[in-house]
């Protein structure tokens, strides 16, 4: 089970599920759920072997009506939440449970316990495997076959292969089983409409509430595409089914061969693109290869890298770089005391753990691919998959697979990125440019004060003839690079594509609108004498700023130290920028627009937000839309409609050096 929506807090009892190999356990269960009263009757037959006692957990709302051991009534010992039963010997024994209870309604607003739903069964029932609604022992993976009976207006679906289903008179009966041992089954029941697509031997289904049925085909098409994509790059899809199930509660959860998603979220575009790809991919990473949580969770970061990040990379290099910059920016905002080593991450419990367990880990895979080459990286993944399919695997297993594929020891790589918290820091030291008979000789010092890191670093040199990029290995606190070029050098930059996971300097974090609008110390300068325009500008400033704007004159705005909101007209913009010692950014898209909004930094690093419009009407047209773009570095508008927006690449920060004399 995993959480897929960032807004949710989710405590997976993953540790309870993941254990070293245990002797085999086979369940065969008959389940009858009365959806009007939420009463459930479970007959579960368990075959156990290779052990001399059977210790199990059971949901507190279930009563053991009877328990037979090899046909004889027995009473297990109760030890806290656990039950314990002596077995005659370690041969195979049959346990027969009869369990009865009322499925409890859960508070759907408390994300801490992803649960239910109305117990009346109006919208659905959710019985996650980790709740131990069938007896759960310490085995990580079990085999099961279960038949579920619900009223005919309802549909039941569980993790596992759908073996059969039928409606007989007033009941719907369906049977599910494992093909390979898996985590304990999760069961979902609701008034669902089922839409199905068969694709290359796979059964894809949506179990949607009626209002969502028009989206079913789009979901099946998308899921099919993702499954084929990952089959090609990793290996055959490990199950026979994949289902998307709509949840009456605001969750986003993944289980083997299915995903359970809040019905409010299903219509949102990101759900059937990024989130669905992520969830489909978890069937390889997290489900079929499960995580050895004792040594940290590698699956979230790997899935983020191969799903969320790969989809961004499909859009082009800039989109991929933007995602890396966003990760670095988020990491830069993480207070040092909340940082932790990667191996300390097991599941997402707050945003800080996402910054490490998802984003930093995904970034580590990006650097690994660069370190060993894409071909070795892909081979390593396929090898890891082949070796650990239907098993539990650790970071060590992953390292071993990449070492085999790359033919090199990677202990240094995994050690520095997994075992320590923190990240490298980079800056530039002295530089010089001299001209001799060979041409222009450019020397630059690269400083890396945090010891013990080694990584590939791209550096670029721009001369009057153009820009060239070079790869160097950094493994010392001071590295000197030297270039001899026939053409005159203009700029030097280290890590121009943001390929290294590192702690950004403040002047490298690309400024976004919020850097100014959330700053209570920010000053606002309205550079117009036109009454209509000034009035509109004051209204806009009030809407944009989180705290009441502090209006200042030009002389005060010229003082360094405070962030600044400048509102001006297109006609005056160039002059105003000059007065404030600012430059218009290079990177604004070349489109026709009536208003431009962008951020920059002053030489002292504080952020400046510039809003420039053709006239008062164009400025007024920003009142409504502009406050929604706080996370952007720039937005261009035409008559109040956003034409283009984005976050600046990391450019002229601490790793950029102007070489001109
Ligand atoms: Zn995930």
XYZ file of C-alpha atoms and ligand atoms in Angstrom:
662
model
C 0.000 0.000 0.000
C 1.296 3.422 -0.833
C 0.055 6.961 -0.811
C 0.081 8.633 -4.196
C -1.370 12.037 -3.413
C 0.954 14.575 -1.943
C -1.755 16.233 0.128
C -2.469 13.128 2.133
C -0.762 11.944 5.214
C -0.479 8.235 5.228
C 0.960 5.799 7.692
C 1.441 2.521 5.968
C 1.931 -0.366 8.305
C 4.426 -1.511 5.776
C 6.826 -2.836 8.363
C 4.233 -5.341 9.428
C 4.019 -6.717 5.948
C 7.618 -6.913 4.989
C 9.575 -9.671 6.575
C 12.218 -12.113 5.625
C 11.074 -15.282 3.908
C 8.756 -17.299 6.124
C 7.314 -20.765 5.668
C 4.418 -20.964 3.246
C 0.882 -19.908 4.195
C -2.156 -20.432 1.996
C -5.536 -18.865 2.626
C -8.781 -19.866 1.048
C -11.651 -17.632 2.092
C -15.391 -17.216 1.634
C -16.591 -13.716 2.384
C -20.166 -12.502 2.578
C -20.715 -8.758 3.014
C -24.174 -7.325 3.664
C -23.715 -3.837 2.374
C -26.866 -2.427 4.004
C -25.747 -3.324 7.545
C -21.978 -3.614 6.953
C -22.039 -7.071 8.541
C -19.363 -9.377 7.262
C -18.942 -13.127 7.619
C -15.561 -14.617 6.788
C -14.733 -18.290 6.566
C -11.000 -18.531 6.158
C -9.140 -21.796 5.779
C -5.406 -21.463 6.334
C -2.793 -24.075 5.502
C 0.400 -23.551 7.458
C 3.575 -25.559 7.349
C 7.150 -25.343 8.499
C 6.380 -23.870 11.927
C 5.427 -25.055 15.378
C 3.089 -22.263 16.294
C 0.861 -19.849 14.444
C 0.934 -16.250 15.572
C -1.447 -13.806 13.943
C -3.093 -10.384 14.110
C -6.763 -9.778 13.559
C -8.755 -6.552 13.184
C -10.302 -5.633 16.556
C -13.796 -5.387 15.052
C -13.801 -9.067 14.073
C -14.844 -11.830 16.471
C -13.534 -15.348 16.182
C -16.752 -17.361 16.257
C -14.873 -20.598 15.932
C -11.411 -21.878 15.154
C -10.679 -25.466 14.195
C -7.207 -26.966 14.044
C -7.253 -30.068 11.856
C -10.995 -30.283 12.523
C -10.775 -29.860 16.319
C -12.032 -26.756 18.095
C -9.126 -24.801 19.658
C -8.710 -21.489 21.496
C -5.708 -19.306 20.681
C -3.888 -17.399 23.412
C -4.422 -13.664 23.241
C -1.235 -11.587 23.531
C -2.172 -7.948 23.161
C -3.228 -7.408 19.557
C -1.770 -10.792 18.635
C -3.059 -14.331 18.889
C -0.877 -17.364 19.425
C -1.664 -20.991 18.776
C 0.555 -24.031 19.321
C 0.753 -26.471 16.391
C 1.472 -30.190 16.869
C 4.611 -30.097 14.719
C 6.018 -28.347 11.670
C 4.086 -30.422 9.143
C 1.176 -28.939 7.214
C -1.877 -28.116 9.330
C -5.297 -26.814 8.495
C -6.832 -23.930 10.455
C -10.470 -23.012 9.869
C -11.600 -19.600 11.053
C -15.166 -18.386 11.235
C -15.080 -14.630 11.747
C -17.933 -12.189 12.074
C -18.088 -8.437 12.556
C -19.388 -5.096 11.407
C -17.068 -3.159 9.149
C -16.525 0.115 11.003
C -17.114 3.483 9.433
C -13.972 5.556 9.518
C -13.411 9.233 9.631
C -12.566 9.985 6.059
C -11.245 13.441 6.892
C -8.370 12.153 8.968
C -5.890 11.272 6.319
C -3.784 9.498 8.910
C -5.788 6.338 8.501
C -6.814 5.856 4.919
C -10.154 4.289 5.454
C -13.811 4.399 5.020
C -16.593 5.391 3.916
C -20.136 5.136 4.990
C -20.737 1.882 6.788
C -24.187 1.836 5.226
C -22.443 0.884 2.033
C -23.989 3.671 -0.009
C -20.704 4.649 -1.585
C -18.390 1.796 -0.850
C -16.335 -0.350 1.481
C -12.586 -0.513 1.780
C -10.797 -3.324 3.607
C -7.058 -2.834 3.162
C -4.848 -5.863 3.637
C -2.817 -4.203 6.375
C -5.946 -4.018 8.572
C -5.752 -7.796 9.123
C -9.357 -8.487 8.181
C -8.211 -12.023 7.515
C -5.715 -13.506 10.009
C -2.333 -12.012 9.277
C 0.868 -13.682 10.408
C 4.430 -12.474 10.049
C 4.751 -13.837 6.491
C 5.479 -11.021 4.108
C 3.799 -12.749 1.194
C 0.941 -15.222 1.188
C -1.056 -17.187 -1.343
C -4.820 -16.781 -1.275
C -8.018 -17.580 -3.083
C -11.121 -15.729 -1.974
C -14.724 -15.693 -3.025
C -16.717 -12.597 -2.159
C -20.505 -12.368 -2.141
C -22.249 -8.977 -2.126
C -25.745 -7.800 -3.150
C -26.204 -7.763 -6.918
C -26.274 -3.937 -7.124
C -22.726 -3.890 -5.772
C -19.412 -5.005 -7.205
C -16.518 -6.412 -5.188
C -12.936 -6.277 -6.383
C -9.766 -7.399 -4.665
C -6.050 -7.428 -5.293
C -5.170 -10.605 -7.164
C -6.310 -12.247 -10.368
C -10.028 -12.101 -11.102
C -10.845 -15.768 -11.659
C -14.604 -15.690 -12.043
C -17.681 -13.569 -11.437
C -21.398 -14.071 -11.751
C -24.697 -12.632 -10.697
C -26.981 -15.283 -9.222
C -30.417 -13.979 -8.354
C -29.787 -11.113 -5.963
C -26.076 -11.561 -5.304
C -22.832 -10.866 -7.150
C -20.129 -13.464 -6.518
C -16.528 -12.972 -7.570
C -13.355 -14.950 -6.949
C -9.782 -13.668 -6.771
C -6.515 -15.484 -6.297
C -2.797 -14.902 -6.236
C -0.657 -16.231 -9.042
C 2.517 -15.612 -7.052
C 2.603 -15.007 -3.297
C 1.662 -11.416 -2.540
C 0.847 -9.082 0.332
C -2.454 -9.856 2.154
C -5.498 -9.082 -0.008
C -7.277 -5.734 -0.039
C -10.994 -5.694 -0.793
C -13.133 -2.917 -2.302
C -16.895 -2.918 -2.634
C -19.205 -0.283 -4.057
C -22.077 0.424 -6.434
C -19.586 0.342 -9.273
C -20.039 0.312 -13.009
C -17.359 -1.837 -14.552
C -15.681 -0.981 -17.849
C -13.220 -3.470 -19.252
C -10.511 -3.636 -21.882
C -8.508 -6.738 -22.743
C -5.026 -6.026 -23.978
C -2.372 -8.624 -24.809
C -3.742 -11.079 -22.280
C -4.227 -8.457 -19.567
C -7.575 -7.503 -18.120
C -7.855 -3.765 -17.467
C -10.887 -2.450 -15.629
C -12.320 0.659 -14.108
C -14.671 0.274 -11.148
C -16.217 3.720 -11.216
C -19.145 5.403 -9.569
C -21.773 6.155 -12.169
C -20.893 9.824 -12.704
C -17.321 8.868 -13.651
C -18.160 6.278 -16.278
C -17.600 8.727 -19.185
C -13.927 8.830 -18.123
C -13.483 5.056 -18.075
C -12.201 4.582 -21.619
C -9.652 7.376 -21.245
C -8.329 5.724 -18.113
C -8.124 2.276 -19.681
C -6.345 3.667 -22.713
C -3.825 5.532 -20.570
C -3.209 2.583 -18.226
C -2.707 0.280 -21.211
C -0.135 2.680 -22.651
C 1.822 2.894 -19.412
C 1.814 -0.871 -18.915
C 3.226 -1.370 -22.406
C 5.831 1.299 -21.881
C 7.138 -0.284 -18.684
C 6.932 -3.815 -20.052
C 9.305 -2.758 -22.772
C 11.788 -1.037 -20.540
C 11.729 -3.365 -17.502
C 10.051 -6.702 -18.184
C 6.586 -8.255 -18.473
C 3.800 -6.778 -16.318
C 3.793 -8.998 -13.230
C 0.023 -9.502 -12.839
C -2.922 -10.514 -14.983
C -5.174 -7.555 -14.097
C -5.025 -3.831 -13.518
C -7.945 -1.917 -12.014
C -8.655 1.729 -11.277
C -11.225 1.910 -8.477
C -13.019 5.074 -7.452
C -13.003 5.782 -3.715
C -15.691 7.752 -1.879
C -12.968 9.192 0.340
C -10.104 11.521 -0.632
C -7.307 8.985 -0.953
C -4.840 7.888 -3.552
C -3.591 4.425 -2.702
C -1.810 1.708 -4.579
C -2.046 -2.040 -4.076
C -0.903 -4.946 -6.225
C -2.624 -4.753 -9.627
C -4.957 -1.902 -8.672
C -5.189 1.679 -7.529
C -7.835 3.223 -5.291
C -8.390 6.899 -6.036
C -10.749 9.489 -4.574
C -13.699 10.067 -6.883
C -13.097 13.838 -6.736
C -9.584 13.352 -8.041
C -10.353 11.013 -10.925
C -11.551 13.814 -13.268
C -8.371 15.866 -12.726
C -5.879 15.717 -15.615
C -2.780 15.025 -13.468
C -4.442 11.886 -12.136
C -4.733 10.061 -15.428
C -1.296 11.204 -16.557
C 1.427 11.484 -13.930
C -0.281 9.839 -10.987
C -1.637 6.950 -13.027
C 1.767 6.257 -14.596
C 3.324 6.337 -11.138
C 0.729 3.926 -9.821
C 1.008 1.542 -12.762
C 4.784 1.457 -12.344
C 4.482 0.561 -8.663
C 3.351 -2.865 -9.817
C 6.986 -3.476 -10.700
C 8.602 -1.414 -7.934
C 6.895 -1.848 -4.591
C 4.406 -4.601 -5.420
C 6.074 -7.400 -7.406
C 9.454 -6.433 -5.961
C 8.580 -5.349 -2.451
C 10.654 -3.124 -0.254
C 12.876 -4.328 2.553
C 11.850 -1.451 4.807
C 14.477 -2.242 7.414
C 17.078 -0.699 5.116
C 15.005 2.115 3.625
C 12.493 2.522 0.832
C 14.025 2.712 -2.653
C 10.722 2.175 -4.487
C 9.164 5.643 -4.213
C 12.181 7.450 -5.613
C 12.715 4.898 -8.365
C 9.051 5.133 -9.346
C 9.174 8.927 -9.253
C 12.237 8.849 -11.499
C 10.832 6.397 -14.045
C 7.259 7.727 -14.065
C 6.854 11.382 -13.011
C 10.305 12.456 -14.142
C 10.346 10.353 -17.314
C 7.031 11.872 -18.389
C 8.511 15.336 -17.865
C 11.577 14.293 -19.879
C 9.243 13.242 -22.714
C 8.322 16.925 -22.994
C 11.927 17.888 -23.591
C 15.169 18.739 -21.826
C 13.827 21.947 -20.324
C 10.883 20.210 -18.686
C 13.206 17.608 -17.180
C 15.549 20.304 -15.926
C 12.598 22.232 -14.487
C 11.623 19.207 -12.443
C 15.177 18.813 -11.132
C 15.284 22.509 -10.267
C 12.001 22.203 -8.444
C 13.415 19.304 -6.413
C 16.538 21.338 -5.601
C 14.471 24.344 -4.715
C 12.304 22.273 -2.378
C 15.433 20.787 -0.838
C 16.934 24.253 -0.355
C 13.801 25.188 1.595
C 14.158 22.155 3.886
C 15.544 23.224 7.266
C 18.756 21.314 8.053
C 17.277 19.714 11.181
C 14.563 18.064 9.086
C 17.050 16.593 6.647
C 17.752 12.878 6.979
C 19.784 10.205 5.197
C 17.977 8.460 2.361
C 18.095 5.094 4.106
C 16.070 6.626 6.944
C 13.072 7.116 4.644
C 10.438 4.388 4.742
C 7.157 6.060 3.835
C 5.775 9.521 3.294
C 4.489 11.000 6.507
C 4.984 14.678 5.743
C 6.311 16.909 2.995
C 9.860 16.832 4.359
C 10.073 13.085 3.900
C 8.841 13.495 0.327
C 11.711 15.889 -0.386
C 14.123 13.113 0.572
C 12.369 9.821 -0.138
C 10.850 10.760 -3.477
C 12.756 13.706 -4.889
C 16.292 13.222 -3.628
C 16.156 9.516 -4.439
C 14.854 10.223 -7.944
C 17.692 12.726 -8.371
C 20.181 10.071 -7.233
C 18.948 7.780 -10.021
C 19.407 10.633 -12.479
C 23.031 11.005 -11.346
C 23.575 7.253 -11.412
C 22.411 7.073 -15.032
C 24.880 9.826 -15.832
C 27.663 8.110 -13.878
C 27.408 4.634 -15.404
C 25.700 5.514 -18.700
C 22.089 5.029 -19.741
C 22.658 1.569 -21.234
C 24.216 0.173 -18.053
C 21.511 1.851 -15.995
C 18.740 0.206 -18.046
C 20.521 -3.164 -17.908
C 20.906 -2.844 -14.170
C 17.193 -2.258 -13.706
C 16.228 -5.206 -15.879
C 18.685 -7.411 -14.015
C 17.309 -6.257 -10.673
C 13.797 -7.046 -11.879
C 14.695 -10.523 -13.113
C 16.503 -11.429 -9.922
C 14.013 -10.066 -7.363
C 10.600 -10.384 -8.984
C 8.087 -11.607 -6.330
C 10.652 -11.089 -3.610
C 11.615 -8.430 -1.126
C 14.666 -6.384 -2.068
C 16.854 -3.791 -0.408
C 19.021 -0.868 -1.472
C 21.956 -3.317 -1.355
C 20.284 -5.563 -3.934
C 19.717 -2.564 -6.168
C 23.351 -1.502 -5.791
C 24.541 -5.022 -6.641
C 22.401 -5.046 -9.803
C 23.850 -1.737 -11.017
C 27.375 -2.865 -10.140
C 26.941 -5.999 -12.236
C 25.569 -4.011 -15.167
C 28.215 -1.306 -14.963
C 31.084 -3.687 -14.203
C 32.312 -1.399 -11.443
C 32.175 -0.956 -7.715
C 29.555 1.612 -6.735
C 29.928 1.474 -2.986
C 31.292 5.025 -2.948
C 28.283 6.261 -4.921
C 25.565 4.615 -2.844
C 27.456 5.313 0.365
C 27.724 9.056 -0.136
C 24.164 9.524 -1.366
C 22.285 7.123 0.908
C 24.076 7.080 4.223
C 24.664 10.757 4.862
C 22.194 13.542 5.220
C 22.922 16.843 3.517
C 24.286 17.505 0.079
C 27.341 18.991 -1.612
C 27.663 22.753 -1.964
C 29.376 24.323 -4.919
C 30.802 27.762 -5.513
C 33.415 29.414 -7.690
C 36.724 30.779 -6.417
C 39.200 32.966 -8.255
C 39.341 33.112 -12.020
C 41.751 34.545 -14.544
C 41.884 35.048 -18.304
C 45.250 35.507 -20.025
C 46.123 35.748 -23.664
C 49.270 34.057 -24.958
C 50.437 32.555 -28.246
C 48.133 29.532 -27.726
C 45.068 31.719 -27.420
C 42.979 32.659 -24.404
C 43.828 30.745 -21.260
C 40.881 30.727 -18.799
C 41.378 29.355 -15.293
C 38.544 28.933 -12.803
C 38.521 27.488 -9.281
C 35.581 25.327 -8.275
C 35.048 25.047 -4.528
C 33.239 22.176 -2.846
C 33.590 22.686 0.909
C 31.672 19.580 2.048
C 34.252 16.794 1.973
C 33.729 13.217 0.887
C 31.588 13.716 -2.201
C 32.590 12.635 -5.663
C 30.447 13.379 -8.703
C 30.424 14.228 -12.370
C 30.092 17.924 -13.023
C 29.297 19.625 -16.300
C 30.912 23.000 -16.862
C 30.374 25.301 -19.805
C 32.511 28.000 -21.336
C 30.936 30.616 -23.562
C 33.228 32.442 -25.956
C 32.419 34.867 -28.720
C 32.200 31.749 -30.930
C 29.541 30.010 -28.817
C 29.165 27.702 -25.817
C 30.924 24.375 -25.217
C 30.228 21.959 -22.411
C 32.804 19.744 -20.635
C 32.530 16.924 -18.102
C 34.829 16.788 -15.106
C 34.931 14.646 -11.988
C 34.869 16.552 -8.735
C 36.220 14.769 -5.685
C 38.126 17.452 -3.836
C 37.360 20.672 -2.025
C 39.246 22.679 -4.633
C 39.315 21.860 -8.334
C 41.064 24.048 -10.891
C 39.907 23.929 -14.468
C 41.736 25.482 -17.384
C 40.616 26.092 -20.951
C 42.612 27.301 -23.893
C 40.415 28.753 -26.614
C 41.174 30.667 -29.787
C 38.092 32.836 -29.180
C 37.649 35.376 -26.427
C 35.860 33.907 -23.373
C 32.706 35.589 -22.094
C 31.125 33.422 -19.397
C 31.844 30.326 -17.356
C 29.193 28.230 -15.693
C 29.315 25.091 -13.536
C 26.398 22.642 -13.493
C 24.501 24.566 -16.220
C 21.837 21.846 -16.551
C 21.329 21.326 -12.791
C 22.501 17.717 -12.892
C 23.987 17.522 -9.388
C 21.968 17.130 -6.214
C 23.310 19.937 -4.073
C 22.229 22.631 -1.701
C 21.511 25.712 -3.784
C 22.734 29.133 -2.797
C 20.045 31.679 -2.194
C 21.063 33.520 -5.337
C 20.675 30.327 -7.362
C 17.151 29.485 -6.340
C 15.175 30.841 -9.245
C 12.987 33.613 -7.840
C 9.258 33.070 -8.075
C 6.406 35.525 -7.526
C 5.860 34.219 -4.007
C 9.367 35.212 -2.925
C 8.112 38.803 -3.047
C 4.398 38.444 -2.379
C 4.919 36.462 0.835
C 7.647 38.743 2.157
C 6.196 41.115 4.775
C 9.268 43.363 4.373
C 8.760 43.811 0.630
C 8.395 47.362 -0.726
C 6.046 48.324 -3.525
C 6.905 50.990 -6.089
C 4.243 52.260 -8.498
C 6.005 54.026 -11.349
C 3.257 55.974 -13.020
C 1.727 59.405 -12.643
C -1.491 58.407 -14.363
C -4.272 58.341 -11.758
C -6.211 55.505 -13.389
C -3.102 53.340 -13.759
C -1.898 54.084 -10.210
C -5.296 53.187 -8.792
C -5.281 49.874 -10.625
C -1.703 49.273 -9.473
C -2.636 49.842 -5.819
C -5.525 47.381 -6.115
C -3.255 44.838 -7.770
C -0.577 45.230 -5.102
C -3.182 44.685 -2.393
C -4.396 41.533 -4.076
C -0.925 40.172 -4.712
C 0.768 40.849 -1.403
C 0.148 38.537 1.497
C 0.371 41.433 3.959
C -0.758 45.042 3.250
C 1.626 46.552 0.681
C 4.210 49.105 1.814
C 4.236 51.741 -0.880
C 7.533 53.577 -1.340
C 8.989 56.212 -3.635
C 11.823 55.599 -6.075
C 14.586 56.724 -3.736
C 13.472 54.248 -1.056
C 13.023 51.477 -3.618
C 16.590 52.011 -4.801
C 17.928 51.137 -1.343
C 19.236 47.581 -1.179
C 18.090 45.041 1.366
C 14.357 44.604 0.795
C 12.515 42.698 -1.856
C 10.538 44.843 -4.228
C 7.334 44.843 -6.250
C 7.586 47.236 -9.190
C 4.406 48.056 -11.106
C 4.966 50.111 -14.217
C 3.883 50.677 -17.806
C 5.465 49.031 -20.832
C 6.470 52.469 -22.074
C 8.402 53.248 -18.879
C 9.762 49.800 -18.150
C 13.250 50.165 -19.629
C 13.850 53.456 -17.882
C 12.580 52.170 -14.522
C 14.770 49.089 -14.682
C 17.773 51.293 -15.350
C 16.970 53.494 -12.358
C 16.753 50.415 -10.151
C 19.907 48.800 -11.544
C 17.963 45.837 -12.953
C 18.007 44.002 -16.276
C 15.140 42.524 -18.173
C 15.601 38.714 -18.251
C 16.815 37.083 -21.469
C 14.533 34.128 -21.183
C 11.103 35.666 -21.764
C 9.294 33.852 -24.575
C 8.899 35.757 -27.819
C 5.159 36.185 -28.001
C 2.994 39.273 -28.397
C 1.537 40.268 -25.063
C 0.052 43.268 -23.296
C 1.431 42.643 -19.813
C 4.610 41.014 -18.543
C 5.217 39.768 -15.022
C 8.590 38.426 -14.026
C 11.013 38.022 -11.175
C 14.684 38.718 -10.856
C 17.201 39.245 -8.085
C 19.168 42.312 -7.150
C 22.903 41.999 -6.768
C 22.417 41.460 -3.025
C 20.225 38.434 -3.763
C 16.827 39.828 -2.762
C 13.961 39.124 -5.113
C 12.249 41.693 -7.317
C 8.865 41.226 -8.945
C 8.156 43.364 -11.995
C 4.627 43.883 -13.329
C 4.410 45.902 -16.514
C 1.244 46.548 -18.528
C 0.413 48.562 -21.626
C -2.256 50.620 -19.879
C -4.615 50.745 -16.899
C -7.120 48.335 -18.480
C -4.475 45.738 -19.157
C -3.284 46.098 -15.591
C -6.817 45.673 -14.267
C -7.186 42.494 -16.302
C -4.435 40.947 -14.115
C -6.349 41.441 -10.873
C -8.106 38.130 -10.992
C -5.617 35.755 -12.650
C -2.229 36.939 -11.411
C -2.506 35.856 -7.750
C -2.827 32.250 -8.971
C 0.698 32.216 -10.421
C 2.684 32.550 -7.205
C 4.811 29.503 -8.004
C 6.048 30.885 -11.329
C 9.047 33.005 -12.244
C 7.298 34.721 -15.126
C 3.868 35.007 -16.721
C 2.953 36.832 -19.924
C -0.626 38.022 -20.418
C -2.732 39.185 -23.302
C -5.963 40.874 -22.159
C -5.932 38.989 -18.886
C -5.212 35.591 -20.430
C -1.945 33.891 -19.477
C -0.055 33.061 -22.688
C 3.113 31.688 -21.221
C 4.600 31.026 -17.795
C 7.526 29.205 -16.255
C 10.260 28.956 -13.656
C 13.678 30.350 -14.516
C 16.484 27.888 -15.039
C 19.309 28.162 -12.567
C 21.655 30.462 -14.400
C 23.306 33.545 -13.090
C 23.870 32.359 -9.572
C 26.958 31.468 -7.604
C 28.101 29.081 -10.329
C 27.996 31.672 -13.090
C 31.019 33.839 -13.754
C 31.256 36.766 -16.115
C 34.778 36.568 -17.602
C 34.739 39.875 -19.412
C 37.266 42.325 -18.016
Zn 4.497 6.067 -5.022
